């Protein structure tokens, strides 16, 4: 958008610049901020829908609270682009997710306005509580505010934090940003509960109530803390779940209406004396029709044309590894009805949407709950099924104890399909699939495989189906395959056996996974130099079974 | 093992941090006494840093795992001069 006019936004470099603006000006600022966010993401690609949903919330929080003294923590951090624009980073916003550019998530090293980095979900309440207690104990002063989505709220960690916060009773703000979306439509009983909350009390108009409270100022210094709390409670309906956890619940309110957000936040800031949950309803992709209309509400997008919303996508002549995995699994599942599939809130990302379409009863989206996904899979295996637990390498980290304690020690044949293995690009270090081989292969009795190309992946799915003696994992990268010929159907590989690809004499290169393509290039270059013989194998890795097994595994 | 026996040097390559495939291979070779007989061994893993966002290709360049860098590793292990190669 070359004709993008943002006169008010142009005057804002830091949140302190919002303090002089009237509520009317803040409304205009929000509109400009939305336009600037759309314009920036059209150039960089990235997470669009979540940011558009919190434009007004971002403005309201920065207008009312005093960041960076107050610690504002965005859960996941994928919705923080408007926040970055308002916190001194507008000049670099068109470098989002690029090499040397701004991170697509919050990042401590990037700005004091990002007091706690994220990218994996559901950490924000724990972090906010930590800041609140640090302030209490004489550390950095300031309020702590967590903004967490309804998807992220479904994870166990969020509840662990609320449980602890309710117990500690420290002043703390949790803003539940409820857009009835995760990446896919959210699943589970919590989601149903939240929907019920606002079905029963549609949207609250808290304008008058909030103003009434403000009219009661100057409180509550002398006033009993209890009284302030009761007043806040009076604004709430329902929310019993949160109340039972020791939070004061307020809402639900319209998260796109600054006339409500501003007075409500001002009131809670003035009055809250314990943990406070503010339930805000928003719309993912708000204010940009192509995002609102998209299946994922513009969760993640490539670069796009602002007028039409059409995304620029590079053509490819090989299928993605994700798709190859999903199609192979569907093919295997046609022949074996014991096969079931588990995803933690990533049906599209893992390709399991294909499986879901074909076998809805055998596919489980458990929500953002990797720990549960792993233990649930373990018991599915113990119960005689063949579970394929499909997780990104980076998110499998969260379920590690479950891998060790529930799967490996019990030698249960859970099949781990580890997507996004290796370096992943624009999502950066937080999403790198760097550690899975190390933390999986050191477990006794597990088989770990890495596909070197998409045809091997087909065979590895078949291998995993056939391997019933214990856990087995196979990893594959993000992106497209190398374009090899595809087998009509997968054939189980012999565990522990490699493949000799070229023969040489002096140097042997053992490649594990998709670096094989680079290794082959290197080999060609070396051959051209002459004089350096080499050969390459792509072995499977059978990790520590009893000693002899291991040796056999390596012998190839 | 055969692979190790038949070659002067062995190099593993993987898209993962230290402690993975290469470490298991090294452990096995050490246990079997292969290094006692003088095998040259190198393991190419992701470096001991968190690599910032870039294209995956650029990130693997930072990690030292592109074809040219693998080539350089081979030459280095054999003690061949690597003049003119990016390491
Ligand atoms: C532990 C973990 N698992 C999975 C993801 C992938 N992920 C990123 S955003 C997202 C959905 C978040 O939904 P919600 O909290 O409702 O936020 P919204 O995008 O709707 O604003 C998921 C599943 C993640 N970031 N972290």
XYZ file of C-alpha atoms and ligand atoms in Angstrom:
669
model
C 0.000 0.000 0.000
C 1.914 2.984 -1.208
C -0.860 5.389 -0.299
C -0.946 4.216 3.290
C -1.541 7.287 5.440
C -0.837 6.979 9.123
C -0.599 10.522 10.511
C -1.190 9.546 14.123
C 0.934 6.439 14.061
C 3.727 8.520 12.578
C 3.808 10.473 15.829
C 4.126 7.364 17.956
C 7.523 5.838 18.483
C 7.120 4.433 21.967
C 4.120 3.594 24.157
C 4.768 6.740 26.192
C 3.655 8.686 23.103
C 0.162 7.236 23.589
C -0.285 8.882 26.928
C -1.218 12.254 25.491
C -3.807 10.879 23.070
C -7.547 11.081 23.641
C -9.677 7.955 23.475
C -10.922 9.089 20.085
C -7.372 9.448 18.843
C -6.550 6.012 20.202
C -9.359 4.605 18.079
C -7.891 6.215 15.007
C -4.457 5.001 16.003
C -5.783 1.446 16.157
C -7.097 1.742 12.606
C -3.749 3.018 11.379
C -1.944 0.293 13.286
C -4.095 -2.335 11.623
C -3.360 -0.933 8.160
C 0.353 -0.805 8.920
C 0.337 -4.405 10.174
C -1.377 -5.631 7.017
C 1.012 -3.671 4.863
C 4.070 -5.000 6.677
C 3.018 -8.648 6.593
C 2.146 -8.362 2.908
C 5.855 -7.699 2.366
C 7.317 -10.208 4.813
C 4.742 -12.960 5.171
C 4.164 -14.358 8.614
C 1.536 -14.518 11.290
C -1.202 -12.134 10.278
C -4.516 -13.225 11.745
C -3.504 -13.273 15.391
C -1.974 -9.791 15.257
C -5.006 -8.296 13.544
C -7.160 -9.724 16.284
C -5.306 -7.876 19.029
C -4.808 -4.445 17.462
C -7.225 -2.704 19.824
C -6.005 -4.742 22.768
C -2.427 -3.759 22.001
C -3.317 -0.085 21.861
C -5.386 -0.289 25.031
C -2.745 -2.106 27.069
C -0.010 0.287 26.034
C -2.253 3.290 26.630
C -3.248 2.188 30.114
C -0.248 0.318 31.471
C 3.260 1.571 31.781
C 5.500 -0.691 29.706
C 8.345 -1.591 29.859
C 8.155 -1.045 33.627
C 4.984 -3.119 33.543
C 5.778 -6.472 32.014
C 3.589 -7.329 29.054
C 3.880 -10.960 28.017
C 2.323 -12.187 24.805
C 1.676 -15.909 24.798
C 3.309 -17.634 21.797
C 4.252 -14.139 20.650
C 2.940 -14.629 17.126
C 0.424 -11.823 17.671
C 3.055 -9.254 18.623
C 3.572 -7.439 15.320
C 1.287 -4.508 16.286
C 3.075 -4.451 19.653
C 6.424 -4.231 17.878
C 5.173 -1.353 15.757
C 4.216 0.598 18.884
C 7.408 -0.190 20.772
C 10.121 1.463 18.743
C 10.443 -1.151 16.035
C 8.241 0.247 13.297
C 11.248 1.245 11.223
C 12.281 -2.410 11.015
C 8.846 -4.006 10.837
C 9.323 -4.893 7.181
C 12.280 -7.078 8.143
C 10.115 -9.424 10.204
C 11.306 -13.021 10.088
C 14.092 -12.202 7.649
C 17.796 -12.785 8.072
C 19.120 -10.096 10.390
C 15.610 -8.708 10.839
C 13.054 -8.618 13.605
C 11.968 -11.907 15.071
C 8.435 -13.046 14.349
C 8.009 -13.597 18.068
C 8.794 -11.658 21.208
C 12.455 -11.798 22.068
C 14.248 -10.456 25.116
C 17.388 -9.530 23.249
C 15.410 -7.457 20.788
C 13.686 -4.940 23.027
C 13.042 -4.070 26.669
C 9.379 -4.108 25.686
C 9.695 -7.895 25.252
C 10.408 -8.804 28.866
C 10.004 -12.509 28.202
C 10.483 -14.239 24.870
C 8.157 -16.862 23.511
C 7.204 -18.890 20.443
C 6.066 -22.076 22.119
C 2.683 -21.624 23.662
C 1.147 -21.407 27.098
C 4.115 -20.046 29.037
C 2.818 -16.521 29.580
C 0.983 -16.963 32.870
C 3.962 -18.690 34.476
C 6.200 -15.901 33.241
C 3.847 -13.160 34.410
C 3.602 -14.768 37.820
C 7.385 -14.938 38.036
C 7.640 -11.224 37.298
C 4.892 -10.444 39.800
C 6.652 -12.367 42.548
C 10.030 -10.863 41.647
C 8.464 -7.413 42.022
C 6.978 -8.423 45.340
C 10.323 -9.647 46.612
C 12.173 -6.479 45.761
C 13.169 -7.261 42.189
C 12.055 -5.266 39.153
C 8.915 -3.340 40.054
C 5.818 -3.148 37.850
C 2.650 -4.973 37.001
C 2.631 -8.208 35.043
C 0.161 -8.767 32.226
C -0.172 -11.996 30.259
C -2.185 -12.104 27.043
C -3.069 -15.669 26.197
C -5.229 -17.160 23.450
C -8.033 -19.643 23.952
C -5.940 -22.219 22.136
C -2.909 -21.670 24.338
C -5.153 -21.704 27.402
C -5.950 -25.354 26.702
C -2.416 -26.479 27.591
C -1.619 -27.948 30.959
C 1.050 -25.377 31.656
C -1.495 -22.558 31.662
C -3.466 -24.377 34.324
C -0.394 -25.157 36.372
C 0.346 -21.452 36.381
C -3.204 -20.438 37.277
C -3.256 -22.973 40.058
C -0.084 -21.485 41.471
C -1.204 -17.885 40.900
C -4.504 -18.498 42.645
C -2.597 -19.879 45.587
C -0.083 -17.047 45.785
C -2.795 -14.411 45.402
C -0.405 -11.904 43.891
C -1.791 -9.066 41.763
C -1.551 -10.254 38.186
C -3.463 -9.684 34.960
C -4.322 -12.481 32.590
C -6.118 -11.358 29.479
C -7.776 -14.286 27.791
C -7.869 -13.433 24.104
C -10.697 -15.638 22.969
C -11.138 -15.766 19.207
C -12.533 -19.267 19.093
C -9.588 -20.269 16.972
C -6.295 -21.994 17.545
C -4.474 -22.606 14.241
C -7.327 -24.894 13.471
C -10.659 -24.536 15.243
C -9.898 -25.235 18.873
C -10.956 -28.526 20.308
C -11.816 -29.777 23.708
C -13.935 -29.216 26.707
C -12.320 -25.920 27.700
C -13.222 -24.453 24.354
C -16.806 -25.583 24.849
C -16.767 -24.073 28.321
C -15.597 -20.702 27.042
C -18.270 -20.698 24.362
C -20.843 -21.421 27.018
C -19.622 -18.483 29.070
C -20.515 -16.009 26.425
C -23.544 -17.844 25.166
C -25.018 -17.377 28.622
C -23.985 -13.760 28.966
C -23.559 -12.626 25.408
C -21.254 -9.675 25.323
C -21.085 -7.535 28.395
C -21.343 -3.836 27.970
C -19.029 -2.794 30.696
C -18.687 0.803 29.614
C -21.123 2.186 32.116
C -20.137 -0.166 34.853
C -16.506 0.626 34.419
C -17.153 4.329 34.263
C -19.239 4.044 37.388
C -16.337 2.475 39.161
C -13.982 5.113 38.014
C -16.423 7.654 39.360
C -15.784 6.202 42.770
C -12.194 7.309 42.685
C -10.140 8.186 44.594
C -10.019 4.749 46.024
C -8.718 2.278 47.038
C -5.727 3.257 49.032
C -7.500 3.479 52.307
C -10.369 1.341 51.208
C -10.227 -2.287 52.158
C -8.706 -4.439 49.492
C -11.627 -6.747 49.874
C -14.048 -4.075 48.788
C -12.127 -3.375 45.567
C -12.151 -7.029 44.797
C -15.869 -7.317 45.343
C -16.523 -4.443 43.026
C -14.549 -6.089 40.302
C -16.413 -9.267 40.950
C -19.652 -7.428 40.516
C -18.689 -6.788 36.927
C -18.318 -10.424 36.180
C -20.779 -13.082 35.337
C -19.934 -16.730 35.322
C -16.289 -17.545 34.941
C -16.672 -20.003 37.771
C -13.803 -22.125 36.547
C -11.409 -19.213 36.860
C -12.972 -18.030 40.083
C -12.474 -21.468 41.550
C -8.824 -21.206 40.674
C -8.621 -18.020 42.696
C -8.927 -15.461 39.910
C -11.382 -12.604 39.735
C -13.143 -13.039 36.424
C -14.285 -10.171 34.277
C -16.019 -10.412 30.959
C -16.590 -11.373 28.330
C -16.065 -8.060 26.633
C -15.660 -6.969 23.029
C -11.955 -6.895 22.357
C -12.353 -4.633 19.350
C -14.207 -1.911 21.229
C -11.787 0.539 22.765
C -14.682 2.234 24.518
C -14.858 -0.876 26.663
C -11.269 -1.983 26.750
C -9.897 1.326 27.952
C -12.198 1.893 30.928
C -12.051 -1.753 31.946
C -8.265 -1.842 31.902
C -8.077 1.489 33.733
C -10.383 0.160 36.377
C -8.591 -3.106 36.941
C -5.290 -1.313 36.983
C -6.596 0.973 39.694
C -8.332 -1.665 41.738
C -7.062 -5.190 41.316
C -5.356 -6.668 44.325
C -5.063 -10.283 43.272
C -5.001 -12.397 40.138
C -7.483 -11.120 37.577
C -8.715 -12.811 34.443
C -10.169 -10.555 31.790
C -12.041 -12.458 29.126
C -11.902 -10.622 25.833
C -13.646 -11.732 22.654
C -11.847 -11.003 19.420
C -11.879 -12.085 15.834
C -8.784 -13.623 14.304
C -7.914 -11.742 11.119
C -10.164 -8.839 12.165
C -10.436 -6.013 9.679
C -8.853 -7.745 6.696
C -11.416 -9.630 4.642
C -9.091 -12.214 3.033
C -7.774 -13.207 6.459
C -11.208 -13.317 8.051
C -12.387 -15.540 5.220
C -9.409 -17.912 5.248
C -9.767 -21.385 6.704
C -7.042 -20.640 9.252
C -8.162 -16.981 9.645
C -4.857 -15.820 8.239
C -2.874 -17.630 10.947
C 0.218 -17.767 8.777
C 0.615 -16.372 5.323
C 3.178 -15.975 2.586
C 3.759 -12.521 1.122
C 0.533 -11.292 -0.434
C -1.102 -8.577 -2.466
C -2.935 -6.262 -0.078
C -5.790 -5.478 -2.447
C -6.651 -9.032 -3.418
C -5.174 -11.026 -0.558
C -3.574 -13.365 -3.100
C -0.460 -14.999 -1.670
C 2.796 -15.458 -3.514
C 3.734 -19.098 -3.353
C 6.781 -20.612 -4.940
C 6.057 -23.438 -7.331
C 7.619 -26.754 -6.480
C 8.116 -29.935 -8.421
C 8.357 -32.238 -5.449
C 5.763 -32.964 -2.773
C 6.353 -31.722 0.756
C 7.638 -34.225 3.284
C 4.590 -33.500 5.417
C 2.261 -34.500 2.618
C 4.258 -37.610 1.786
C 4.073 -38.651 5.424
C 0.330 -38.063 5.628
C -0.472 -39.816 2.371
C 1.702 -42.782 3.285
C 0.032 -43.044 6.653
C -3.430 -42.929 5.101
C -2.367 -45.668 2.668
C -1.068 -47.836 5.506
C -4.183 -47.183 7.558
C -6.365 -48.429 4.697
C -4.705 -51.805 5.196
C -4.347 -51.797 8.969
C -7.243 -50.657 11.065
C -5.165 -50.542 14.229
C -3.397 -47.422 13.000
C -4.488 -44.230 14.736
C -3.055 -40.726 14.525
C -2.511 -38.029 17.141
C -1.784 -34.340 16.661
C -1.416 -31.568 19.217
C -3.381 -28.729 17.624
C -1.551 -29.002 14.317
C -3.799 -31.020 11.992
C -2.790 -28.999 8.936
C 0.862 -28.531 9.869
C 1.401 -32.254 10.339
C -0.732 -33.234 7.350
C -3.052 -35.210 9.605
C -6.013 -33.267 8.246
C -5.805 -35.765 5.367
C -5.967 -38.621 7.840
C -8.776 -36.897 9.705
C -10.813 -36.571 6.509
C -10.395 -40.229 5.710
C -10.599 -41.736 9.213
C -12.271 -39.209 11.489
C -12.697 -41.712 14.308
C -9.064 -42.758 14.286
C -7.613 -39.270 14.387
C -7.202 -37.231 17.592
C -6.496 -33.543 17.816
C -5.785 -33.225 21.525
C -5.239 -29.463 21.607
C -1.943 -27.763 22.421
C -1.007 -30.576 24.742
C 2.132 -32.391 23.670
C 2.670 -34.038 27.035
C -0.800 -35.463 26.983
C -0.424 -36.446 23.325
C 2.581 -38.619 24.156
C 1.099 -40.361 27.207
C -2.228 -40.777 25.448
C -0.368 -42.420 22.556
C 1.522 -44.639 24.983
C -1.685 -46.019 26.404
C -3.234 -46.378 22.967
C -0.237 -48.583 22.178
C -0.594 -50.473 25.443
C -4.224 -51.011 24.508
C -3.262 -52.683 21.266
C -3.421 -49.834 18.765
C -0.655 -48.548 16.512
C -0.480 -44.868 17.402
C 1.364 -42.410 15.176
C 2.100 -39.421 17.334
C 2.821 -36.636 14.842
C 4.611 -33.673 16.369
C 7.076 -31.044 15.244
C 10.546 -31.741 16.575
C 10.545 -28.487 18.519
C 7.214 -29.211 20.233
C 8.128 -32.792 21.064
C 10.577 -31.229 23.508
C 7.647 -30.398 25.723
C 6.635 -34.042 26.014
C 10.057 -35.413 26.859
C 9.427 -36.937 30.245
C 6.408 -38.628 28.763
C 8.616 -40.071 26.026
C 11.040 -41.436 28.618
C 8.702 -42.467 31.393
C 5.514 -43.494 29.640
C 6.823 -44.750 26.322
C 10.451 -45.860 26.451
C 10.652 -47.406 29.906
C 7.528 -49.406 29.183
C 8.831 -50.262 25.696
C 5.514 -49.278 24.180
C 5.365 -49.167 20.409
C 4.475 -45.547 19.900
C 5.411 -44.325 16.435
C 6.788 -40.798 16.547
C 6.517 -38.899 13.291
C 8.833 -35.961 13.869
C 8.170 -33.176 11.382
C 10.175 -29.921 10.945
C 13.389 -31.700 11.886
C 16.504 -29.607 11.444
C 16.669 -25.880 10.835
C 13.351 -24.403 9.813
C 14.006 -20.899 8.538
C 11.908 -17.843 9.321
C 10.586 -19.075 12.666
C 14.161 -19.050 13.925
C 15.864 -20.661 16.877
C 12.747 -21.307 18.940
C 11.378 -23.580 16.241
C 14.587 -25.324 15.210
C 14.298 -29.091 15.279
C 17.835 -29.485 16.523
C 17.681 -31.766 19.499
C 15.338 -34.666 18.810
C 17.968 -37.143 17.653
C 20.077 -36.454 20.710
C 17.230 -36.714 23.190
C 15.478 -39.643 21.532
C 18.400 -41.790 20.437
C 19.916 -41.907 23.910
C 16.885 -43.778 25.225
C 17.294 -47.519 25.591
C 15.296 -49.578 23.155
C 14.107 -46.908 20.765
C 14.745 -46.870 17.033
C 15.423 -43.489 15.476
C 15.406 -42.975 11.731
C 15.944 -39.960 9.525
C 14.656 -39.861 5.974
C 17.171 -38.765 3.366
C 14.501 -38.169 0.738
C 10.751 -38.451 0.345
C 10.826 -42.015 -0.975
C 12.642 -43.142 2.139
C 9.989 -41.454 4.209
C 7.345 -43.658 2.595
C 9.369 -46.716 3.599
C 9.913 -45.400 7.098
C 6.174 -45.063 7.632
C 5.856 -48.712 6.584
C 8.758 -49.629 8.864
C 7.066 -47.923 11.790
C 3.825 -49.785 11.120
C 5.694 -53.090 11.090
C 7.866 -52.391 14.139
C 5.831 -53.465 17.136
C 8.612 -54.356 19.558
C 9.071 -50.925 21.056
C 9.062 -47.224 20.273
C 10.256 -46.000 16.925
C 10.735 -42.489 15.591
C 11.380 -41.070 12.161
C 12.262 -37.490 11.412
C 11.906 -35.429 8.272
C 12.381 -31.759 7.477
C 10.110 -28.875 6.658
C 9.570 -28.167 2.998
C 9.645 -30.099 -0.218
C 11.338 -33.355 -1.084
C 14.181 -33.650 -3.531
C 12.086 -35.012 -6.395
C 13.056 -38.681 -6.362
C 10.865 -41.353 -7.876
C 8.207 -42.488 -5.448
C 7.510 -46.115 -4.610
C 3.983 -47.367 -5.214
C 3.907 -48.560 -1.660
C 6.147 -48.528 1.362
C 8.290 -51.524 2.224
C 9.648 -51.956 5.761
C 13.360 -51.245 5.980
C 15.767 -53.463 7.819
C 16.564 -51.733 11.075
C 20.172 -50.757 11.496
C 21.042 -51.076 7.874
C 22.434 -48.313 5.732
C 22.532 -47.791 2.038
C 25.763 -47.444 0.086
C 25.260 -44.713 -2.402
C 28.713 -44.236 -3.826
C 31.889 -46.165 -3.408
C 35.203 -44.574 -2.675
C 38.385 -45.507 -0.935
C 39.836 -43.031 1.535
C 36.995 -41.198 3.252
C 33.628 -42.591 4.201
C 30.805 -40.150 4.814
C 27.873 -41.337 6.842
C 24.903 -39.094 6.255
C 21.864 -39.223 8.525
C 18.860 -37.480 6.983
C 18.406 -34.942 4.234
C 21.916 -33.501 4.260
C 22.480 -36.354 1.842
C 21.802 -34.026 -1.074
C 24.588 -31.686 0.060
C 26.874 -34.612 0.794
C 26.368 -35.851 -2.753
C 27.229 -32.447 -4.146
C 30.350 -32.385 -2.033
C 31.247 -35.853 -3.260
C 30.911 -34.799 -6.855
C 33.111 -31.791 -6.286
C 35.703 -33.981 -4.613
C 35.642 -36.456 -7.416
C 36.192 -33.652 -9.866
C 39.303 -32.739 -7.908
C 40.404 -36.328 -8.154
C 42.563 -38.244 -5.788
C 40.118 -38.336 -2.930
C 38.080 -41.429 -2.746
C 35.013 -41.558 -0.570
C 31.800 -43.330 -0.172
C 28.627 -42.490 1.471
C 26.038 -44.372 3.308
C 22.808 -43.308 4.750
C 22.365 -45.611 7.651
C 19.491 -46.095 9.934
C 20.325 -45.672 13.502
C 19.374 -48.316 15.949
C 20.192 -47.006 19.330
C 21.286 -48.847 22.389
C 19.490 -52.063 22.513
C 21.641 -54.629 24.215
C 25.220 -54.320 23.028
C 25.217 -56.877 20.210
C 22.161 -55.275 18.680
C 23.838 -51.986 18.613
C 26.921 -53.345 16.917
C 24.807 -55.108 14.368
C 22.872 -51.961 13.881
C 25.972 -50.090 12.953
C 27.579 -52.751 10.894
C 25.416 -52.191 7.883
C 32.522 -51.094 11.338
C 33.335 -52.381 7.929
C 33.049 -48.850 6.713
C 35.515 -47.709 9.328
C 37.885 -50.546 8.600
C 37.986 -49.933 4.895
C 38.676 -46.215 5.052
C 41.274 -43.868 6.366
C 38.668 -41.414 7.600
C 35.017 -41.410 8.583
C 32.770 -38.351 8.696
C 29.191 -38.266 9.893
C 26.725 -35.591 8.833
C 23.362 -34.876 10.453
C 20.878 -32.050 10.863
C 20.945 -31.999 14.607
C 22.842 -30.904 17.689
C 25.763 -32.705 19.263
C 24.763 -35.851 21.095
C 22.933 -37.371 18.168
C 23.895 -39.764 15.408
C 27.566 -38.820 15.221
C 27.962 -39.203 18.953
C 26.506 -42.685 18.834
C 28.808 -43.659 15.995
C 31.810 -42.271 17.872
C 30.824 -44.147 21.006
C 30.551 -47.392 19.116
C 33.881 -46.909 17.348
C 35.558 -46.036 20.620
C 34.068 -49.066 22.339
C 35.260 -51.281 19.532
C 38.745 -49.838 19.738
C 38.659 -48.521 16.211
C 40.330 -45.264 17.179
C 43.191 -47.226 18.707
C 44.060 -48.213 15.196
C 44.107 -44.596 14.095
C 40.861 -43.931 12.239
C 40.402 -40.266 11.465
C 36.947 -39.330 12.617
C 34.889 -36.154 12.297
C 31.258 -35.496 13.112
C 29.372 -32.646 11.460
C 26.564 -31.432 13.719
C 24.774 -28.158 14.322
C 27.092 -25.731 16.100
C 26.862 -24.883 19.772
C 24.794 -21.725 19.218
C 21.139 -20.928 18.623
C 21.020 -19.934 14.971
C 18.858 -16.920 14.229
C 16.174 -16.886 11.575
C 17.151 -16.811 7.904
C 16.334 -19.050 4.987
C 17.047 -22.683 5.852
C 19.898 -22.635 3.326
C 21.471 -19.621 4.994
C 21.028 -21.204 8.402
C 22.786 -24.366 7.257
C 25.582 -22.195 5.886
C 25.957 -20.685 9.348
C 25.975 -24.238 10.671
C 28.784 -25.143 8.269
C 26.815 -27.891 6.605
C 26.594 -26.874 2.968
C 28.168 -28.974 0.229
C 31.248 -26.752 -0.021
C 31.754 -26.954 3.712
C 31.412 -30.724 3.708
C 33.925 -30.821 0.890
C 36.296 -28.672 2.898
C 35.912 -30.956 5.878
C 36.887 -33.966 3.794
C 39.953 -32.224 2.465
C 40.928 -31.006 5.895
C 40.677 -34.441 7.434
C 42.967 -35.769 4.729
C 45.330 -32.874 5.264
C 44.848 -31.583 1.735
C 45.279 -27.821 1.374
C 41.942 -26.076 1.350
C 43.078 -22.866 -0.262
C 40.234 -21.285 -2.147
C 37.524 -23.070 -0.278
C 35.161 -21.456 2.101
C 35.314 -23.338 5.298
C 3.887 -25.909 22.607
C 3.370 -25.425 21.305
N 2.652 -26.252 20.502
C 2.202 -25.821 19.316
C 2.438 -24.556 18.888
C 1.987 -24.110 17.519
N 1.042 -23.010 17.603
C 1.394 -21.736 17.387
S 0.131 -20.674 17.546
C -0.947 -21.924 17.872
C -2.382 -21.630 18.109
C -2.573 -20.696 19.220
O -3.935 -20.448 19.361
P -4.417 -19.326 20.343
O -3.667 -19.395 21.621
O -5.894 -19.397 20.422
O -3.947 -17.972 19.660
P -4.503 -17.298 18.313
O -3.551 -17.687 17.236
O -5.883 -17.801 18.075
O -4.454 -15.858 18.601
C -0.298 -23.155 17.860
C -0.956 -24.446 18.079
C 3.188 -23.724 19.742
N 3.507 -22.468 19.398
N 3.644 -24.177 20.915
